[in-house]
């Protein structure tokens, strides 16, 4: 008796489809995640620059901090990152505590993060967000207007 040969026509197509799905879905997720992190990085960088400029143009440190926070949040919203957390920190080179003195350097640090998209709920026990931060330094001019 001769053994019967099994007909394998069409099996290559099925194998190609399954391998395509198994390899393509993770690749698409990685690409989308990289684009989301890059979008967040651009948003945080723009927020640091805008907050630094707003702080430097304010009349005093308290108003500067309020303006820096407001402008940073608005910049993130404009970039489509309105759900990102925001932390603004301002430091300056003057030891006297007044950042608006003549030759001070104002440094604004923005810290935020972005959640990875399409992350399965079953795997959310671990870290699912990507931390982002940016720093921008603004020099205050040597000649500034004194008083009101």
N, CA, C and O of each residue as an XYZ file, in Angstrom:
592
protein
N       0.809     -1.168      0.000
C       0.000      0.000      0.000
C       0.866      1.251      0.000
O       1.814      1.361      0.778
N       0.549      2.149     -0.839
C       1.301      3.394     -0.885
C       0.664      4.405      0.063
O      -0.557      4.551      0.103
N       1.496      5.091      0.817
C       0.923      6.076      1.735
C       0.311      7.238      0.944
O       0.813      7.640     -0.106
N      -0.751      7.740      1.469
C      -1.421      8.871      0.835
C      -0.701     10.164      1.156
O      -0.357     10.429      2.308
N      -0.484     10.943      0.156
C       0.132     12.253      0.382
C      -0.943     13.269      0.748
O      -2.024     13.314      0.161
N      -0.610     14.052      1.707
C      -1.544     15.093      2.127
C      -1.398     16.298      1.212
O      -0.285     16.691      0.862
N      -2.492     16.865      0.838
C      -2.456     18.039     -0.036
C      -2.143     19.272      0.805
O      -2.890     19.622      1.718
N      -1.028     19.924      0.483
C      -0.611     21.105      1.250
C      -0.831     22.404      0.489
O      -0.253     23.430      0.850
N      -1.622     22.386     -0.515
C      -1.852     23.619     -1.265
C      -2.660     24.585     -0.387
O      -3.645     24.197      0.241
N      -2.230     25.819     -0.358
C      -2.885     26.841      0.451
C      -2.316     27.005      1.845
O      -2.645     27.978      2.524
N      -1.480     26.098      2.291
C      -0.949     26.226      3.651
C       0.067     27.354      3.753
O       0.205     27.952      4.820
N       0.783     27.663      2.674
C       1.743     28.769      2.708
C       1.024     30.090      2.929
O       1.522     30.963      3.639
N      -0.138     30.234      2.325
C      -0.919     31.455      2.507
C      -1.362     31.608      3.960
O      -1.282     32.703      4.517
N      -1.818     30.548      4.564
C      -2.257     30.592      5.964
C      -1.073     30.910      6.875
O      -1.199     31.729      7.786
N       0.067     30.277      6.643
C       1.253     30.557      7.453
C       1.714     31.996      7.284
O       2.121     32.632      8.256
N       1.657     32.513      6.072
C       2.061     33.896      5.817
C       1.150     34.871      6.553
O       1.630     35.836      7.150
N      -0.143     34.632      6.517
C      -1.092     35.519      7.198
C      -0.862     35.499      8.704
O      -0.827     36.560      9.328
N      -0.707     34.326      9.301
C      -0.500     34.243     10.746
C       0.823     34.875     11.165
O       0.872     35.603     12.157
N       1.882     34.611     10.431
C       3.168     35.238     10.764
C       3.105     36.746     10.561
O       3.687     37.510     11.331
N       2.398     37.166      9.522
C       2.241     38.604      9.290
C       1.539     39.291     10.441
O       1.954     40.364     10.878
N       0.472     38.675     10.935
C      -0.266     39.253     12.067
C       0.592     39.246     13.323
O       0.641     40.240     14.048
N       1.265     38.137     13.582
C       2.075     38.039     14.797
C       3.257     39.004     14.793
O       3.682     39.452     15.858
N       3.787     39.329     13.639
C       4.929     40.242     13.571
C       4.508     41.681     13.317
O       5.173     42.606     13.785
N       3.422     41.888     12.588
C       3.029     43.235     12.210
C       2.372     44.004     13.357
O       2.621     45.200     13.512
N       1.557     43.355     14.146
C       0.852     44.047     15.236
C       1.834     44.631     16.257
O       1.690     45.802     16.611
N       2.819     43.882     16.746
C       3.778     44.501     17.667
C       4.612     45.604     17.011
O       4.952     46.594     17.658
N       4.938     45.434     15.737
C       5.711     46.463     15.045
C       4.922     47.768     14.932
O       5.476     48.847     15.141
N       3.647     47.677     14.605
C       2.798     48.870     14.525
C       2.675     49.521     15.898
O       2.717     50.747     16.000
N       2.525     48.721     16.959
C       2.425     49.282     18.311
C       3.717     50.018     18.688
O       3.664     51.094     19.284
N       4.856     49.454     18.350
C       6.133     50.101     18.664
C       6.255     51.419     17.911
O       6.694     52.416     18.484
N       5.878     51.442     16.650
C       5.968     52.670     15.858
C       5.040     53.742     16.419
O       5.442     54.898     16.548
N       3.803     53.376     16.755
C       2.856     54.344     17.324
C       3.369     54.864     18.665
O       3.240     56.053     18.952
N       3.945     53.998     19.482
C       4.481     54.415     20.782
C       5.645     55.388     20.613
O       5.738     56.376     21.341
N       6.522     55.119     19.669
C       7.657     56.024     19.426
C       7.156     57.389     18.962
O       7.682     58.415     19.391
N       6.153     57.415     18.096
C       5.598     58.689     17.639
C       4.949     59.458     18.785
O       5.073     60.681     18.844
N       4.266     58.776     19.692
C       3.643     59.438     20.833
C       4.694     60.029     21.777
O       4.530     61.142     22.277
N       5.755     59.291     22.013
C       6.824     59.798     22.884
C       7.503     60.999     22.225
O       7.831     61.969     22.909
N       7.715     60.949     20.927
C       8.327     62.084     20.228
C       7.419     63.303     20.260
O       7.892     64.426     20.434
N       6.116     63.091     20.094
C       5.166     64.203     20.182
C       5.213     64.836     21.573
O       5.204     66.060     21.705
N       5.265     63.995     22.607
C       5.365     64.509     23.970
C       6.664     65.250     24.216
O       6.678     66.261     24.917
N       7.762     64.758     23.646
C       9.053     65.432     23.814
C       9.040     66.812     23.162
O       9.559     67.772     23.730
N       8.450     66.912     21.977
C       8.329     68.223     21.332
C       7.465     69.160     22.164
O       7.788     70.340     22.300
N       6.375     68.652     22.718
C       5.473     69.482     23.517
C       6.156     69.985     24.781
O       6.009     71.155     25.134
N       6.897     69.128     25.465
C       7.585     69.527     26.694
C       8.692     70.536     26.390
O       8.891     71.483     27.150
N       9.405     70.343     25.299
C      10.456     71.286     24.914
C       9.870     72.663     24.590
O      10.417     73.685     25.005
N       8.771     72.690     23.855
C       8.114     73.962     23.542
C       7.560     74.620     24.803
O       7.593     75.844     24.926
N       7.053     73.823     25.734
C       6.516     74.371     26.983
C       7.628     74.995     27.820
O       7.420     76.042     28.432
N       8.802     74.372     27.857
C       9.924     74.935     28.621
C      10.367     76.267     28.033
O      10.639     77.215     28.770
N      10.440     76.340     26.723
C      10.856     77.588     26.075
C       9.842     78.704     26.317
O      10.218     79.828     26.650
N       8.565     78.394     26.151
C       7.529     79.412     26.352
C       7.445     79.837     27.817
O       7.257     81.020     28.101
N       7.582     78.901     28.744
C       7.523     79.240     30.165
C       8.712     80.096     30.576
O       8.563     81.006     31.392
N       9.877     79.822     30.032
C      11.055     80.640     30.331
C      10.895     82.072     29.862
O      11.248     83.011     30.575
N      10.368     82.235     28.676
C      10.140     83.581     28.157
C       9.086     84.316     28.974
O       9.244     85.502     29.265
N       8.006     83.620     29.348
C       6.942     84.251     30.136
C       7.453     84.659     31.509
O       7.106     85.730     32.008
N       8.277     83.813     32.126
C       8.825     84.138     33.443
C       9.750     85.352     33.368
O       9.694     86.235     34.224
N      10.590     85.391     32.352
C      11.541     86.500     32.223
C      10.843     87.826     31.953
O      11.336     88.875     32.368
N       9.714     87.800     31.269
C       9.006     89.043     30.940
C       8.058     89.512     32.045
O       7.484     90.596     31.940
N       7.885     88.720     33.091
C       6.996     89.096     34.193
C       7.645     90.186     35.045
O       8.871     90.303     35.067
N       6.838     90.982     35.744
C       7.401     92.066     36.560
C       8.110     91.587     37.827
O       9.033     92.251     38.298
N       7.698     90.451     38.386
C       8.344     89.931     39.594
C       8.284     88.401     39.583
O       7.722     87.792     38.673
N       8.882     87.796     40.623
C       9.001     86.341     40.652
C       7.662     85.632     40.830
O       7.438     84.590     40.215
N       6.761     86.177     41.664
C       5.475     85.527     41.892
C       4.627     85.532     40.625
O       4.049     84.513     40.248
N       4.560     86.680     39.979
C       3.806     86.766     38.723
C       4.467     85.905     37.651
O       3.788     85.305     36.818
N       5.788     85.851     37.680
C       6.516     85.035     36.713
C       6.197     83.561     36.850
O       6.028     82.862     35.851
N       6.114     83.083     38.088
C       5.806     81.669     38.302
C       4.387     81.345     37.841
O       4.155     80.307     37.221
N       3.447     82.225     38.140
C       2.064     82.014     37.696
C       1.980     82.022     36.175
O       1.292     81.192     35.582
N       2.679     82.959     35.549
C       2.667     83.027     34.087
C       3.350     81.810     33.468
O       2.886     81.279     32.459
N       4.439     81.376     34.067
C       5.162     80.220     33.531
C       4.283     78.968     33.566
O       4.258     78.204     32.601
N       3.569     78.753     34.660
C       2.682     77.587     34.753
C       1.549     77.663     33.725
O       1.230     76.681     33.055
N       0.951     78.852     33.619
C      -0.159     79.037     32.683
C       0.288     78.828     31.244
O      -0.385     78.149     30.469
N       1.419     79.410     30.891
C       1.917     79.300     29.520
C       2.358     77.872     29.209
O       2.140     77.391     28.097
N       2.969     77.195     30.164
C       3.385     75.811     29.942
C       2.169     74.919     29.703
O       2.184     74.087     28.795
N       1.123     75.082     30.502
C      -0.092     74.278     30.313
C      -0.731     74.582     28.965
O      -1.168     73.669     28.263
N      -0.787     75.866     28.599
C      -1.382     76.245     27.310
C      -0.583     75.670     26.148
O      -1.161     75.243     25.149
N       0.736     75.655     26.269
C       1.580     75.099     25.213
C       1.361     73.601     25.069
O       1.274     73.095     23.950
N       1.271     72.890     26.180
C       0.984     71.462     26.107
C      -0.387     71.214     25.478
O      -0.543     70.291     24.677
N      -1.376     72.027     25.833
C      -2.708     71.883     25.251
C      -2.679     72.137     23.748
O      -3.334     71.428     22.984
N      -1.921     73.148     23.324
C      -1.821     73.457     21.901
C      -1.158     72.335     21.112
O      -1.462     72.138     19.936
N      -0.262     71.605     21.747
C       0.423     70.497     21.091
C      -0.389     69.202     21.127
O       0.079     68.167     20.652
N      -1.585     69.250     21.678
C      -2.429     68.062     21.753
C      -2.080     67.161     22.921
O      -2.455     65.989     22.932
N      -1.378     67.685     23.889
C      -0.954     66.896     25.045
C      -1.648     67.395     26.303
O      -1.014     67.541     27.348
N      -2.946     67.656     26.209
C      -3.668     68.232     27.342
C      -3.849     67.268     28.497
O      -4.197     67.696     29.598
N      -3.624     65.976     28.280
C      -3.751     65.012     29.368
C      -2.431     64.725     30.068
O      -2.389     63.924     31.002
N      -1.356     65.366     29.633
C      -0.047     65.138     30.244
C       0.065     65.878     31.572
O      -0.379     67.022     31.677
N       0.651     65.243     32.589
C       0.893     65.958     33.845
C       1.963     67.028     33.634
O       2.725     66.973     32.668
N       2.012     67.991     34.537
C       2.940     69.105     34.365
C       3.531     69.507     35.709
O       2.810     69.668     36.693
N       4.849     69.667     35.737
C       5.539     70.202     36.910
C       6.532     71.236     36.412
O       7.373     70.944     35.563
N       6.428     72.455     36.948
C       7.288     73.562     36.538
C       8.204     73.918     37.697
O       7.749     74.103     38.826
N       9.497     74.014     37.413
C      10.475     74.404     38.435
C      11.351     75.502     37.848
O      11.861     75.370     36.736
N      11.522     76.589     38.602
C      12.312     77.727     38.140
C      13.469     77.951     39.095
O      13.274     78.003     40.310
N      14.672     78.084     38.553
C      15.860     78.437     39.334
C      16.555     79.598     38.643
O      16.361     79.840     37.452
N      17.365     80.309     39.408
C      18.111     81.414     38.817
C      19.500     81.490     39.449
O      19.754     80.892     40.494
N      20.385     82.228     38.802
C      21.779     82.270     39.238
C      22.035     83.270     40.353
O      23.095     83.221     40.975
N      21.115     84.166     40.626
C      21.347     85.142     41.689
C      21.162     84.478     43.041
O      20.218     83.716     43.248
N      22.065     84.772     43.949
C      21.987     84.183     45.278
C      21.046     84.909     46.204
O      20.793     84.447     47.316
N      20.522     86.035     45.768
C      19.668     86.840     46.637
C      18.205     86.432     46.575
O      17.391     86.977     47.321
N      17.848     85.494     45.712
C      16.468     85.037     45.634
C      15.594     85.833     44.700
O      14.398     85.560     44.601
N      16.152     86.812     44.008
C      15.386     87.615     43.048
C      15.858     87.256     41.645
O      16.968     87.605     41.243
N      15.015     86.566     40.916
C      15.406     86.110     39.578
C      15.370     87.222     38.534
O      15.933     87.068     37.451
N      14.730     88.313     38.839
C      14.618     89.392     37.857
C      15.690     90.466     38.020
O      15.526     91.575     37.510
N      16.773     90.163     38.713
C      17.878     91.109     38.826
C      18.628     91.200     37.500
O      18.469     90.350     36.623
N      19.436     92.231     37.368
C      20.066     92.611     36.107
C      20.750     91.535     35.292
O      20.466     91.425     34.099
N      21.620     90.748     35.854
C      22.379     89.791     35.047
C      22.067     88.344     35.424
O      22.948     87.486     35.369
N      20.867     88.080     35.792
C      20.472     86.746     36.217
C      20.207     85.836     35.018
O      19.807     86.292     33.947
N      20.436     84.560     35.220
C      20.049     83.541     34.242
C      18.897     82.740     34.844
O      19.046     82.125     35.900
N      17.764     82.752     34.176
C      16.581     82.036     34.647
C      16.525     80.695     33.924
O      16.563     80.645     32.695
N      16.435     79.615     34.685
C      16.325     78.278     34.107
C      14.974     77.684     34.501
O      14.646     77.566     35.681
N      14.208     77.315     33.488
C      12.892     76.711     33.696
C      12.998     75.236     33.325
O      13.434     74.890     32.227
N      12.592     74.371     34.255
C      12.576     72.929     34.016
C      11.130     72.453     34.012
O      10.376     72.713     34.949
N      10.756     71.762     32.959
C       9.416     71.194     32.831
C       9.548     69.684     32.921
O      10.322     69.077     32.180
N       8.797     69.082     33.823
C       8.767     67.622     33.949
C       7.352     67.150     33.646
O       6.374     67.736     34.109
N       7.261     66.092     32.871
C       5.967     65.563     32.494
C       6.132     64.089     32.139
O       7.173     63.492     32.413
N       5.143     63.530     31.554
C       5.196     62.138     31.123
C       4.060     61.842     30.177
O       3.078     62.581     30.106
N       4.206     60.748     29.451
C       3.172     60.362     28.498
C       2.887     58.875     28.666
O       3.805     58.071     28.829
N       1.619     58.522     28.624
C       1.226     57.119     28.716
C       1.392     56.459     27.355
O       1.073     57.051     26.324
N       1.886     55.247     27.362
C       2.041     54.512     26.117
C       0.667     54.147     25.567
O      -0.193     53.697     26.324
N       0.441     54.331     24.266
C      -0.889     54.086     23.701
C      -1.174     52.603     23.506
O      -0.261     51.797     23.332
N      -2.447     52.264     23.539
C      -2.934     50.912     23.247
C      -2.269     49.841     24.095
O      -2.047     48.719     23.640
N      -1.958     50.200     25.327
C      -1.308     49.231     26.214
C      -2.378     48.322     26.800
O      -3.377     48.825     27.315
N      -2.212     47.006     26.742
C      -3.244     46.098     27.255
C      -3.470     46.270     28.759
O      -2.525     46.462     29.525
N      -4.723     46.200     29.157
C      -5.083     46.359     30.565
C      -4.438     45.291     31.443
O      -4.132     45.552     32.606
N      -4.231     44.108     30.908
C      -3.651     43.019     31.698
C      -2.199     43.289     32.068
O      -1.699     42.748     33.055
N      -1.530     44.108     31.296
C      -0.114     44.374     31.534
C       0.138     45.704     32.239
O       1.292     46.114     32.369
N      -0.902     46.384     32.693
C      -0.729     47.716     33.283
C      -0.224     47.707     34.714
O      -0.170     48.763     35.344
N       0.148     46.550     35.251
C       0.726     46.511     36.596
C       2.102     47.156     36.609
O       2.513     47.715     37.626
N       2.804     47.088     35.517
C       4.144     47.662     35.420
C       4.095     49.122     35.022
O       3.044     49.760     35.072
N       5.226     49.633     34.634
C       5.339     51.032     34.222
C       4.782     51.198     32.819
O       5.272     50.564     31.884
N       3.770     52.037     32.655
C       3.170     52.244     31.344
C       3.333     53.667     30.846
O       2.755     54.029     29.821
N       4.103     54.480     31.546
C       4.304     55.857     31.098
C       5.788     56.109     30.868
O       6.653     55.412     31.398
N       6.044     57.115     30.072
C       7.396     57.472     29.696
C       7.658     58.880     30.230
O       6.945     59.815     29.867
N       8.663     59.044     31.081
C       8.960     60.346     31.688
C       9.647     61.259     30.680
O      10.530     60.831     29.938
N       9.229     62.521     30.665
C       9.800     63.515     29.764
C      10.152     64.757     30.568
O       9.415     65.139     31.477
N      11.262     65.384     30.242
C      11.605     66.659     30.864
C      12.409     67.496     29.889
O      13.063     66.980     28.982
N      12.341     68.815     30.100
C      13.059     69.764     29.253
C      13.502     70.941     30.107
O      12.892     71.253     31.129
N      14.562     71.580     29.674
C      15.129     72.715     30.403
C      15.423     73.824     29.394
O      15.922     73.574     28.297
N      15.102     75.051     29.792
C      15.395     76.214     28.946
C      15.930     77.333     29.835
O      15.365     77.621     30.891
N      17.016     77.959     29.402
C      17.644     79.040     30.162
C      17.468     80.352     29.422
O      17.724     80.445     28.221
N      17.019     81.380     30.165
C      16.774     82.694     29.596
C      17.618     83.710     30.363
O      17.492     83.806     31.583
N      18.480     84.474     29.674
C      19.220     85.526     30.370
C      18.364     86.788     30.514
O      17.701     87.219     29.571
N      18.394     87.361     31.702
C      17.730     88.639     31.921
C      18.722     89.713     31.518
O      19.898     89.639     31.877
N      18.271     90.691     30.793
C      19.170     91.734     30.291
C      19.885     92.472     31.406
O      19.375     92.567     32.523
N      21.070     92.995     31.103
C      21.857     93.715     32.104
C      21.178     95.021     32.492
O      21.255     95.448     33.644
N      20.520     95.647     31.542
C      19.844     96.910     31.808
C      18.346     96.668     31.835
O      17.724     96.415     30.803
N      17.779     96.748     33.024
C      16.337     96.544     33.172
C      15.734     97.777     33.816
O      16.425     98.558     34.469
N      14.442     97.937     33.622
C      13.748     99.065     34.206
C      13.593     98.855     35.703
O      13.121     97.802     36.133
N      13.974     99.819     36.485
C      13.877     99.715     37.936
C      12.619    100.428     38.416
O      12.277    101.513     37.946
N      11.956     99.802     39.342
C      10.784    100.426     39.961
C       9.564    100.375     39.081
O       9.576     99.772     38.008
N       8.477    101.032     39.558
C       7.205    101.016     38.811
C       7.238    101.917     37.595
O       6.248    102.010     36.868
